[in-house]
PDB file of C-alpha atoms and ligand atoms in Angstrom:
ATOM      1  CA  MET A 378      -0.265  -0.010  -0.005  1.00  0.00           C
ATOM      2  CA  ILE A 379       1.253   3.296  -1.262  1.00  0.00           C
ATOM      3  CA  ILE A 380      -0.078   6.826   0.623  1.00  0.00           C
ATOM      4  CA  ALA A 381       1.144   9.846  -1.055  1.00  0.00           C
ATOM      5  CA  GLN A 382       0.909  12.908   1.271  1.00  0.00           C
ATOM      6  CA  ILE A 383       0.803  16.497   0.037  1.00  0.00           C
ATOM      7  CA  THR A 384       1.000  19.394   2.307  1.00  0.00           C
ATOM      8  CA  ASP A 385      -0.115  23.084   2.712  1.00  0.00           C
ATOM      9  CA  PRO A 386      -0.770  23.877  -1.053  1.00  0.00           C
ATOM     10  CA  HIS A 387      -2.208  27.363   0.330  1.00  0.00           C
ATOM     11  CA  VAL A 388      -4.082  27.613  -3.286  1.00  0.00           C
ATOM     12  CA  LYS A 389      -5.193  31.434  -3.734  1.00  0.00           C
ATOM     13  CA  ALA A 390      -9.021  32.431  -5.357  1.00  0.00           C
ATOM     14  CA  GLY A 391      -8.292  32.268  -9.374  1.00  0.00           C
ATOM     15  CA  ARG A 392      -4.862  30.946  -9.142  1.00  0.00           C
ATOM     16  CA  ARG A 393      -3.539  34.103  -7.609  1.00  0.00           C
ATOM     17  CA  ILE A 394       0.546  34.055  -6.937  1.00  0.00           C
ATOM     18  CA  ALA A 395       0.556  33.880  -3.194  1.00  0.00           C
ATOM     19  CA  TYR A 396       3.288  35.948  -1.017  1.00  0.00           C
ATOM     20  CA  GLY A 397       3.413  38.019  -4.239  1.00  0.00           C
ATOM     21  CA  LEU A 398       5.954  35.442  -5.567  1.00  0.00           C
ATOM     22  CA  VAL A 399       4.672  31.346  -5.468  1.00  0.00           C
ATOM     23  CA  ASP A 400       2.579  30.130  -8.042  1.00  0.00           C
ATOM     24  CA  THR A 401       0.872  27.890  -5.541  1.00  0.00           C
ATOM     25  CA  ALA A 402      -2.043  26.757  -8.081  1.00  0.00           C
ATOM     26  CA  ALA A 403       0.421  25.611 -10.776  1.00  0.00           C
ATOM     27  CA  MET A 404       2.686  24.136  -8.092  1.00  0.00           C
ATOM     28  CA  LEU A 405      -0.114  21.763  -6.520  1.00  0.00           C
ATOM     29  CA  GLU A 406      -1.003  20.897 -10.651  1.00  0.00           C
ATOM     30  CA  ALA A 407       2.498  19.919 -10.925  1.00  0.00           C
ATOM     31  CA  ALA A 408       2.541  17.670  -7.706  1.00  0.00           C
ATOM     32  CA  VAL A 409      -0.827  15.875  -8.557  1.00  0.00           C
ATOM     33  CA  ALA A 410       0.443  15.616 -12.046  1.00  0.00           C
ATOM     34  CA  HIS A 411       3.362  13.794 -10.463  1.00  0.00           C
ATOM     35  CA  VAL A 412       1.277  11.607  -7.840  1.00  0.00           C
ATOM     36  CA  ASN A 413      -0.576  10.354 -11.083  1.00  0.00           C
ATOM     37  CA  SER A 414       2.059   9.221 -13.015  1.00  0.00           C
ATOM     38  CA  MET A 415       3.670   7.421 -10.349  1.00  0.00           C
ATOM     39  CA  ARG A 416       3.875   3.160 -10.433  1.00  0.00           C
ATOM     40  CA  PRO A 417       2.570   0.932  -8.593  1.00  0.00           C
ATOM     41  CA  ILE A 418      -0.360   3.628  -8.772  1.00  0.00           C
ATOM     42  CA  VAL A 419      -0.698   5.056  -5.149  1.00  0.00           C
ATOM     43  CA  ASP A 420      -3.512   3.972  -3.366  1.00  0.00           C
ATOM     44  CA  THR A 421      -4.564   7.094  -1.931  1.00  0.00           C
ATOM     45  CA  VAL A 422      -3.510  10.309  -1.124  1.00  0.00           C
ATOM     46  CA  ILE A 423      -3.999  12.571   2.151  1.00  0.00           C
ATOM     47  CA  VAL A 424      -3.792  16.446   2.274  1.00  0.00           C
ATOM     48  CA  THR A 425      -2.664  17.315   5.943  1.00  0.00           C
ATOM     49  CA  GLY A 426      -3.999  21.443   5.765  1.00  0.00           C
ATOM     50  CA  ASP A 427      -3.915  24.664   4.811  1.00  0.00           C
ATOM     51  CA  LEU A 428      -5.568  23.428   1.627  1.00  0.00           C
ATOM     52  CA  THR A 429      -5.717  27.690   1.159  1.00  0.00           C
ATOM     53  CA  ASP A 430      -4.031  30.507   2.082  1.00  0.00           C
ATOM     54  CA  ARG A 431      -7.270  32.491   3.303  1.00  0.00           C
ATOM     55  CA  GLY A 432     -10.139  29.861   3.858  1.00  0.00           C
ATOM     56  CA  LYS A 433     -12.309  31.725   1.570  1.00  0.00           C
ATOM     57  CA  PRO A 434     -15.400  29.459  -0.404  1.00  0.00           C
ATOM     58  CA  GLU A 435     -13.527  30.760  -4.020  1.00  0.00           C
ATOM     59  CA  GLU A 436      -9.842  29.534  -2.593  1.00  0.00           C
ATOM     60  CA  TYR A 437     -11.792  26.075  -2.229  1.00  0.00           C
ATOM     61  CA  VAL A 438     -13.178  26.112  -6.085  1.00  0.00           C
ATOM     62  CA  SER A 439      -9.772  27.344  -7.147  1.00  0.00           C
ATOM     63  CA  LEU A 440      -8.220  24.119  -4.962  1.00  0.00           C
ATOM     64  CA  ARG A 441     -10.785  21.403  -5.908  1.00  0.00           C
ATOM     65  CA  SER A 442     -10.562  21.963  -9.020  1.00  0.00           C
ATOM     66  CA  ILE A 443      -7.129  20.860  -9.397  1.00  0.00           C
ATOM     67  CA  LEU A 444      -6.930  18.149  -6.408  1.00  0.00           C
ATOM     68  CA  ASP A 445     -10.648  16.977  -8.367  1.00  0.00           C
ATOM     69  CA  ASN A 446      -7.980  15.522 -11.391  1.00  0.00           C
ATOM     70  CA  LEU A 447      -6.100  13.234  -8.477  1.00  0.00           C
ATOM     71  CA  SER A 448      -7.125   9.421  -9.851  1.00  0.00           C
ATOM     72  CA  MET A 449      -7.296   7.939  -6.939  1.00  0.00           C
ATOM     73  CA  PRO A 450      -8.568   8.271  -3.711  1.00  0.00           C
ATOM     74  CA  TRP A 451      -7.917  11.318  -1.802  1.00  0.00           C
ATOM     75  CA  HIS A 452      -8.681  13.024   1.966  1.00  0.00           C
ATOM     76  CA  VAL A 453      -8.181  16.068   3.623  1.00  0.00           C
ATOM     77  CA  VAL A 454      -7.446  17.676   7.368  1.00  0.00           C
ATOM     78  CA  PRO A 455      -7.546  21.602   7.681  1.00  0.00           C
ATOM     79  CA  GLY A 456      -4.952  23.586   8.880  1.00  0.00           C
ATOM     80  CA  ASN A 457      -4.732  26.290  10.902  1.00  0.00           C
ATOM     81  CA  HIS A 458      -5.150  28.350   6.866  1.00  0.00           C
ATOM     82  CA  ASP A 459      -8.097  26.468   6.742  1.00  0.00           C
ATOM     83  CA  ASP A 460     -11.989  28.324   7.673  1.00  0.00           C
ATOM     84  CA  ARG A 461     -13.804  24.962   9.086  1.00  0.00           C
ATOM     85  CA  ASP A 462     -16.800  25.684   7.695  1.00  0.00           C
ATOM     86  CA  ASN A 463     -15.538  27.088   3.931  1.00  0.00           C
ATOM     87  CA  PHE A 464     -14.089  23.986   4.630  1.00  0.00           C
ATOM     88  CA  LEU A 465     -16.540  21.369   5.307  1.00  0.00           C
ATOM     89  CA  LYS A 466     -18.975  23.501   2.507  1.00  0.00           C
ATOM     90  CA  ALA A 467     -16.553  22.817  -0.026  1.00  0.00           C
ATOM     91  CA  PHE A 468     -15.864  18.589   0.596  1.00  0.00           C
ATOM     92  CA  PHE A 469     -20.181  18.332   1.208  1.00  0.00           C
ATOM     93  CA  ASP A 470     -19.350  14.978  -1.410  1.00  0.00           C
ATOM     94  CA  HIS A 471     -16.854  13.521   0.798  1.00  0.00           C
ATOM     95  CA  GLU A 472     -18.083  10.956   2.695  1.00  0.00           C
ATOM     96  CA  TYR A 473     -15.808  10.515   5.487  1.00  0.00           C
ATOM     97  CA  LEU A 474     -15.916  14.154   6.499  1.00  0.00           C
ATOM     98  CA  ALA A 475     -20.119  13.458   7.031  1.00  0.00           C
ATOM     99  CA  ASN A 476     -19.830  13.590  10.804  1.00  0.00           C
ATOM    100  CA  SER A 477     -17.553  16.259  11.388  1.00  0.00           C
ATOM    101  CA  ALA A 478     -19.094  19.331  12.772  1.00  0.00           C
ATOM    102  CA  ASP A 479     -17.019  21.213  15.792  1.00  0.00           C
ATOM    103  CA  PHE A 480     -14.133  18.793  14.669  1.00  0.00           C
ATOM    104  CA  VAL A 481     -12.725  17.102  11.270  1.00  0.00           C
ATOM    105  CA  HIS A 482     -11.670  13.719  12.964  1.00  0.00           C
ATOM    106  CA  TYR A 483     -12.309  10.626  10.846  1.00  0.00           C
ATOM    107  CA  ALA A 484     -10.840   7.342  10.370  1.00  0.00           C
ATOM    108  CA  ILE A 485     -10.680   5.946   6.931  1.00  0.00           C
ATOM    109  CA  GLU A 486     -10.883   1.658   7.627  1.00  0.00           C
ATOM    110  CA  ASN A 487     -11.320  -0.351   4.339  1.00  0.00           C
ATOM    111  CA  GLN A 488      -7.783  -0.101   3.547  1.00  0.00           C
ATOM    112  CA  PRO A 489      -4.245  -2.619   5.225  1.00  0.00           C
ATOM    113  CA  LEU A 490      -3.060   0.265   6.973  1.00  0.00           C
ATOM    114  CA  ARG A 491      -6.062   2.084   8.926  1.00  0.00           C
ATOM    115  CA  LEU A 492      -5.816   5.685   8.501  1.00  0.00           C
ATOM    116  CA  ILE A 493      -6.926   8.364  10.677  1.00  0.00           C
ATOM    117  CA  GLY A 494      -7.363  12.274   9.906  1.00  0.00           C
ATOM    118  CA  VAL A 495      -6.567  14.355  13.458  1.00  0.00           C
ATOM    119  CA  ASP A 496      -7.977  17.694  13.577  1.00  0.00           C
ATOM    120  CA  THR A 497      -5.717  20.430  15.390  1.00  0.00           C
ATOM    121  CA  THR A 498      -6.772  23.427  14.678  1.00  0.00           C
ATOM    122  CA  ILE A 499      -8.495  26.328  16.534  1.00  0.00           C
ATOM    123  CA  SER A 500      -9.929  28.935  15.050  1.00  0.00           C
ATOM    124  CA  GLY A 501      -8.672  32.122  14.803  1.00  0.00           C
ATOM    125  CA  GLU A 502      -5.266  30.801  16.133  1.00  0.00           C
ATOM    126  CA  PRO A 503      -1.885  29.483  14.007  1.00  0.00           C
ATOM    127  CA  HIS A 504      -1.134  27.503  16.314  1.00  0.00           C
ATOM    128  CA  GLY A 505      -2.743  23.475  17.033  1.00  0.00           C
ATOM    129  CA  PHE A 506      -4.363  22.254  19.794  1.00  0.00           C
ATOM    130  CA  LEU A 507      -5.934  19.033  20.660  1.00  0.00           C
ATOM    131  CA  PRO A 508      -8.859  19.858  23.505  1.00  0.00           C
ATOM    132  CA  LEU A 509     -10.090  17.266  25.571  1.00  0.00           C
ATOM    133  CA  GLU A 510     -13.014  16.288  23.464  1.00  0.00           C
ATOM    134  CA  ARG A 511     -10.590  15.372  20.637  1.00  0.00           C
ATOM    135  CA  ILE A 512      -8.351  13.526  22.329  1.00  0.00           C
ATOM    136  CA  LYS A 513     -10.915  11.337  24.220  1.00  0.00           C
ATOM    137  CA  TRP A 514     -12.740  10.667  20.305  1.00  0.00           C
ATOM    138  CA  LEU A 515      -9.035   9.534  19.225  1.00  0.00           C
ATOM    139  CA  ASP A 516      -9.090   7.411  21.999  1.00  0.00           C
ATOM    140  CA  THR A 517     -12.684   5.683  21.606  1.00  0.00           C
ATOM    141  CA  CYS A 518     -12.066   5.660  17.938  1.00  0.00           C
ATOM    142  CA  LEU A 519      -8.228   3.752  18.538  1.00  0.00           C
ATOM    143  CA  SER A 520      -9.797   1.131  20.658  1.00  0.00           C
ATOM    144  CA  SER A 521     -12.377   0.418  18.370  1.00  0.00           C
ATOM    145  CA  ALA A 522      -9.406  -0.900  15.891  1.00  0.00           C
ATOM    146  CA  PRO A 523      -6.507  -2.136  18.582  1.00  0.00           C
ATOM    147  CA  TYR A 524      -4.747  -4.607  16.443  1.00  0.00           C
ATOM    148  CA  LYS A 525      -5.397  -2.991  13.245  1.00  0.00           C
ATOM    149  CA  PRO A 526      -1.643  -0.887  11.989  1.00  0.00           C
ATOM    150  CA  THR A 527      -2.545   2.634  11.984  1.00  0.00           C
ATOM    151  CA  MET A 528      -1.877   6.176  11.134  1.00  0.00           C
ATOM    152  CA  LEU A 529      -2.659   9.468  11.885  1.00  0.00           C
ATOM    153  CA  PHE A 530      -2.365  12.185   9.944  1.00  0.00           C
ATOM    154  CA  MET A 531      -2.914  16.237  10.994  1.00  0.00           C
ATOM    155  CA  HIS A 532      -1.798  19.540  10.335  1.00  0.00           C
ATOM    156  CA  HIS A 533      -0.348  20.997  13.383  1.00  0.00           C
ATOM    157  CA  PRO A 534       3.425  18.828  14.233  1.00  0.00           C
ATOM    158  CA  PRO A 535       4.218  17.882  18.296  1.00  0.00           C
ATOM    159  CA  PHE A 536       7.634  18.338  18.043  1.00  0.00           C
ATOM    160  CA  GLU A 537       9.987  21.220  17.357  1.00  0.00           C
ATOM    161  CA  THR A 538      11.895  21.046  14.947  1.00  0.00           C
ATOM    162  CA  GLY A 539      14.436  24.367  15.305  1.00  0.00           C
ATOM    163  CA  ILE A 540      12.800  26.651  13.544  1.00  0.00           C
ATOM    164  CA  ARG A 541      11.622  29.137  16.476  1.00  0.00           C
ATOM    165  CA  HIS A 542       8.761  30.745  14.292  1.00  0.00           C
ATOM    166  CA  MET A 543       7.141  27.830  13.360  1.00  0.00           C
ATOM    167  CA  ASP A 544       8.002  25.581  16.526  1.00  0.00           C
ATOM    168  CA  VAL A 545       5.808  28.168  18.655  1.00  0.00           C
ATOM    169  CA  GLN A 546       2.520  27.063  16.188  1.00  0.00           C
ATOM    170  CA  ASN A 547       2.933  23.815  16.487  1.00  0.00           C
ATOM    171  CA  LEU A 548       0.914  21.355  18.882  1.00  0.00           C
ATOM    172  CA  LEU A 549       0.824  22.743  22.171  1.00  0.00           C
ATOM    173  CA  ASN A 550      -0.260  19.784  23.855  1.00  0.00           C
ATOM    174  CA  ALA A 551       1.803  16.690  22.250  1.00  0.00           C
ATOM    175  CA  ASP A 552       1.787  15.690  25.761  1.00  0.00           C
ATOM    176  CA  ASP A 553      -1.423  15.217  26.330  1.00  0.00           C
ATOM    177  CA  LEU A 554      -1.555  13.378  22.801  1.00  0.00           C
ATOM    178  CA  PHE A 555       1.173  11.165  23.645  1.00  0.00           C
ATOM    179  CA  SER A 556       0.033  10.198  27.035  1.00  0.00           C
ATOM    180  CA  MET A 557      -3.265   8.760  25.187  1.00  0.00           C
ATOM    181  CA  LEU A 558      -1.510   7.038  22.485  1.00  0.00           C
ATOM    182  CA  SER A 559       0.832   5.039  25.203  1.00  0.00           C
ATOM    183  CA  GLU A 560      -2.134   2.893  25.137  1.00  0.00           C
ATOM    184  CA  HIS A 561      -2.611   2.483  21.620  1.00  0.00           C
ATOM    185  CA  SER A 562       0.650   0.173  20.450  1.00  0.00           C
ATOM    186  CA  GLN A 563      -0.612   0.086  17.043  1.00  0.00           C
ATOM    187  CA  VAL A 564      -0.467   3.864  15.793  1.00  0.00           C
ATOM    188  CA  LEU A 565       2.715   3.278  13.850  1.00  0.00           C
ATOM    189  CA  HIS A 566       3.346   6.668  12.781  1.00  0.00           C
ATOM    190  CA  VAL A 567       2.290  10.824  13.273  1.00  0.00           C
ATOM    191  CA  ALA A 568       2.181  12.406   9.481  1.00  0.00           C
ATOM    192  CA  CYS A 569       2.095  16.090  10.016  1.00  0.00           C
ATOM    193  CA  GLY A 570       2.507  19.634   7.462  1.00  0.00           C
ATOM    194  CA  HIS A 571       2.390  23.051   8.824  1.00  0.00           C
ATOM    195  CA  VAL A 572       6.175  23.291   8.446  1.00  0.00           C
ATOM    196  CA  HIS A 573       6.526  23.791   5.216  1.00  0.00           C
ATOM    197  CA  ARG A 574      10.036  21.764   5.443  1.00  0.00           C
ATOM    198  CA  ALA A 575      10.600  17.251   5.376  1.00  0.00           C
ATOM    199  CA  SER A 576      11.867  16.767   9.281  1.00  0.00           C
ATOM    200  CA  GLU A 577      11.439  13.103  11.434  1.00  0.00           C
ATOM    201  CA  THR A 578      11.752  12.367  15.060  1.00  0.00           C
ATOM    202  CA  CYS A 579      10.163   9.974  16.938  1.00  0.00           C
ATOM    203  CA  ILE A 580       8.543  10.026  20.583  1.00  0.00           C
ATOM    204  CA  ASN A 581       7.682   6.815  22.723  1.00  0.00           C
ATOM    205  CA  GLY A 582       8.533   4.502  19.654  1.00  0.00           C
ATOM    206  CA  ILE A 583       6.193   6.317  17.698  1.00  0.00           C
ATOM    207  CA  GLY A 584       7.367   8.030  14.083  1.00  0.00           C
ATOM    208  CA  ILE A 585       6.681  11.654  13.644  1.00  0.00           C
ATOM    209  CA  SER A 586       7.639  13.192  10.804  1.00  0.00           C
ATOM    210  CA  ILE A 587       6.765  16.233   8.805  1.00  0.00           C
ATOM    211  CA  ALA A 588       6.017  16.617   4.955  1.00  0.00           C
ATOM    212  CA  PRO A 589       7.944  18.718   2.147  1.00  0.00           C
ATOM    213  CA  ASN A 590       6.022  21.165  -0.120  1.00  0.00           C
ATOM    214  CA  ALA A 591       5.262  21.031  -2.790  1.00  0.00           C
ATOM    215  CA  ALA A 592       5.487  24.653  -3.019  1.00  0.00           C
ATOM    216  CA  HIS A 593       7.333  27.159  -0.776  1.00  0.00           C
ATOM    217  CA  SER A 594       9.344  25.711   1.925  1.00  0.00           C
ATOM    218  CA  SER A 595      10.668  27.568   5.193  1.00  0.00           C
ATOM    219  CA  THR A 596      13.854  28.806   5.441  1.00  0.00           C
ATOM    220  CA  LEU A 597      16.262  26.129   7.474  1.00  0.00           C
ATOM    221  CA  ASP A 598      17.275  27.834   9.927  1.00  0.00           C
ATOM    222  CA  PHE A 599      18.321  27.789  13.738  1.00  0.00           C
ATOM    223  CA  ASP A 600      18.553  31.124  14.718  1.00  0.00           C
ATOM    224  CA  PRO A 601      15.998  31.794  17.877  1.00  0.00           C
ATOM    225  CA  GLU A 602      15.659  35.336  16.662  1.00  0.00           C
ATOM    226  CA  GLY A 603      15.665  34.198  12.765  1.00  0.00           C
ATOM    227  CA  PRO A 604      12.877  35.784  10.663  1.00  0.00           C
ATOM    228  CA  SER A 605       9.748  33.983   9.007  1.00  0.00           C
ATOM    229  CA  SER A 606      10.441  33.753   6.234  1.00  0.00           C
ATOM    230  CA  PHE A 607      10.572  31.183   2.923  1.00  0.00           C
ATOM    231  CA  THR A 608      12.993  29.762   0.287  1.00  0.00           C
ATOM    232  CA  MET A 609      11.848  28.012  -2.857  1.00  0.00           C
ATOM    233  CA  ASP A 610      13.211  24.670  -2.361  1.00  0.00           C
ATOM    234  CA  PRO A 611      12.302  21.448  -4.737  1.00  0.00           C
ATOM    235  CA  PRO A 612       9.432  21.030  -4.467  1.00  0.00           C
ATOM    236  CA  ALA A 613       8.501  17.479  -2.853  1.00  0.00           C
ATOM    237  CA  ILE A 614       5.795  15.155  -1.667  1.00  0.00           C
ATOM    238  CA  ARG A 615       6.371  12.265   1.324  1.00  0.00           C
ATOM    239  CA  LEU A 616       5.584   8.893   0.565  1.00  0.00           C
ATOM    240  CA  PHE A 617       4.309   6.024   2.706  1.00  0.00           C
ATOM    241  CA  ARG A 618       4.616   2.599   1.708  1.00  0.00           C
ATOM    242  CA  PHE A 619       2.910  -0.135   3.915  1.00  0.00           C
ATOM    243  CA  SER A 620       4.214  -3.773   3.217  1.00  0.00           C
ATOM    244  CA  ASP A 621       2.215  -7.127   3.546  1.00  0.00           C
ATOM    245  CA  ASP A 622       4.443  -7.421   6.660  1.00  0.00           C
ATOM    246  CA  ASN A 623       3.385  -4.921   8.489  1.00  0.00           C
ATOM    247  CA  LYS A 624       6.406  -2.482   7.971  1.00  0.00           C
ATOM    248  CA  LEU A 625       5.972   1.119   7.220  1.00  0.00           C
ATOM    249  CA  VAL A 626       8.901   3.677   6.075  1.00  0.00           C
ATOM    250  CA  THR A 627       8.631   6.732   4.251  1.00  0.00           C
ATOM    251  CA  HIS A 628      10.828   8.374   1.226  1.00  0.00           C
ATOM    252  CA  LEU A 629      10.684  11.974   0.177  1.00  0.00           C
ATOM    253  CA  SER A 630       9.908  12.000  -4.012  1.00  0.00           C
ATOM    254  CA  TYR A 631      11.080  15.407  -5.375  1.00  0.00           C
ATOM    255  CA  ILE A 632       8.935  17.121  -8.534  1.00  0.00           C
ATOM    256  CA  GLY A 633      10.393  17.467 -11.195  1.00  0.00           C
ATOM    257  CA  LYS A 634      12.422  16.007 -14.252  1.00  0.00           C
ATOM    258  CA  PHE A 635      15.848  14.950 -13.291  1.00  0.00           C
ATOM    259  CA  ASP A 636      18.536  13.414 -15.049  1.00  0.00           C
ATOM    260  CA  GLY A 637      18.382   9.457 -15.158  1.00  0.00           C
ATOM    261  CA  PRO A 638      17.605   6.695 -14.464  1.00  0.00           C
ATOM    262  CA  HIS A 639      21.024   5.237 -15.022  1.00  0.00           C
ATOM    263  CA  PRO A 640      21.920   1.738 -14.960  1.00  0.00           C
ATOM    264  CA  TYR A 641      24.306   0.973 -12.109  1.00  0.00           C
ATOM    265  CA  PHE A 642      25.719  -2.274 -13.881  1.00  0.00           C
ATOM    266  CA  SER A 643      26.454  -2.986 -17.544  1.00  0.00           C
ATOM    267  CA  ALA A 644      24.449  -5.361 -19.951  1.00  0.00           C
ATOM    268  CA  ASN A 645      27.172  -8.272 -19.437  1.00  0.00           C
ATOM    269  CA  GLY A 646      26.357  -7.957 -15.341  1.00  0.00           C
ATOM    270  CA  ASP A 647      29.208  -6.019 -14.206  1.00  0.00           C
ATOM    271  CA  LEU A 648      29.396  -2.470 -11.911  1.00  0.00           C
ATOM    272  CA  VAL A 649      29.786   0.533 -14.070  1.00  0.00           C
ATOM    273  CA  ASP A 650      33.984   1.520 -13.865  1.00  0.00           C
TER     274      ASP A 650
HETATM  275 FE1  LIG B 749       1.327  26.246   5.402  1.00  0.00          FE
END
């Protein structure tokens, strides 16, 4: 099973350029084409928040005109740049969102790996937080399938990356989440967005990752006084491969045309020298 994670596309209405520089619509289109072209075929896609830049209805129209071109099932979780009401209206036909009201949690059940979307957003706030009600929902959901390998997808990461201006906006109550997860050993990984830069760590034996961005990336700057800024790094997505023996690995996949592939071995079987 192969899962592609696209995060933080920040699409604007009418294909407007974001931050005076970034053609987020075109870059999301390139990401969608990239995912569609992969072989073997990607089984499912999750887009982990900041789908739009300002959460406006017209931005979701632009977004859907691009994401609807994905040739496999796809799912969305909200980020702090989204508006929950407009988000739910835009995805009115996504059945897994049907029970969302105050928060957007759901489980995708019909695959070898159980995928749980988690809503870490608090309206009007840039940071993430999981109120007790949402922690309890997750606890109950995980208790209903304790032996099914599971991944969580959410916008705000529960760890510090060292990029200070982003770290102050991460999931503020990560301890509450991991305290609950300590009772659910089937959770293999938590995949996040928000930081616009690939990063990985491990908490209590659970792998945690942030996906790279298919558009703009946050500047890699460990200076605590460093300004909030972005760079146009090579666009990329994160992939997860879940094997038949229940092993989960993750890769980055860069978007674009690159030289190769070139063979390691010549026609007679010798390593090319
Ligand atoms: Fe973002």
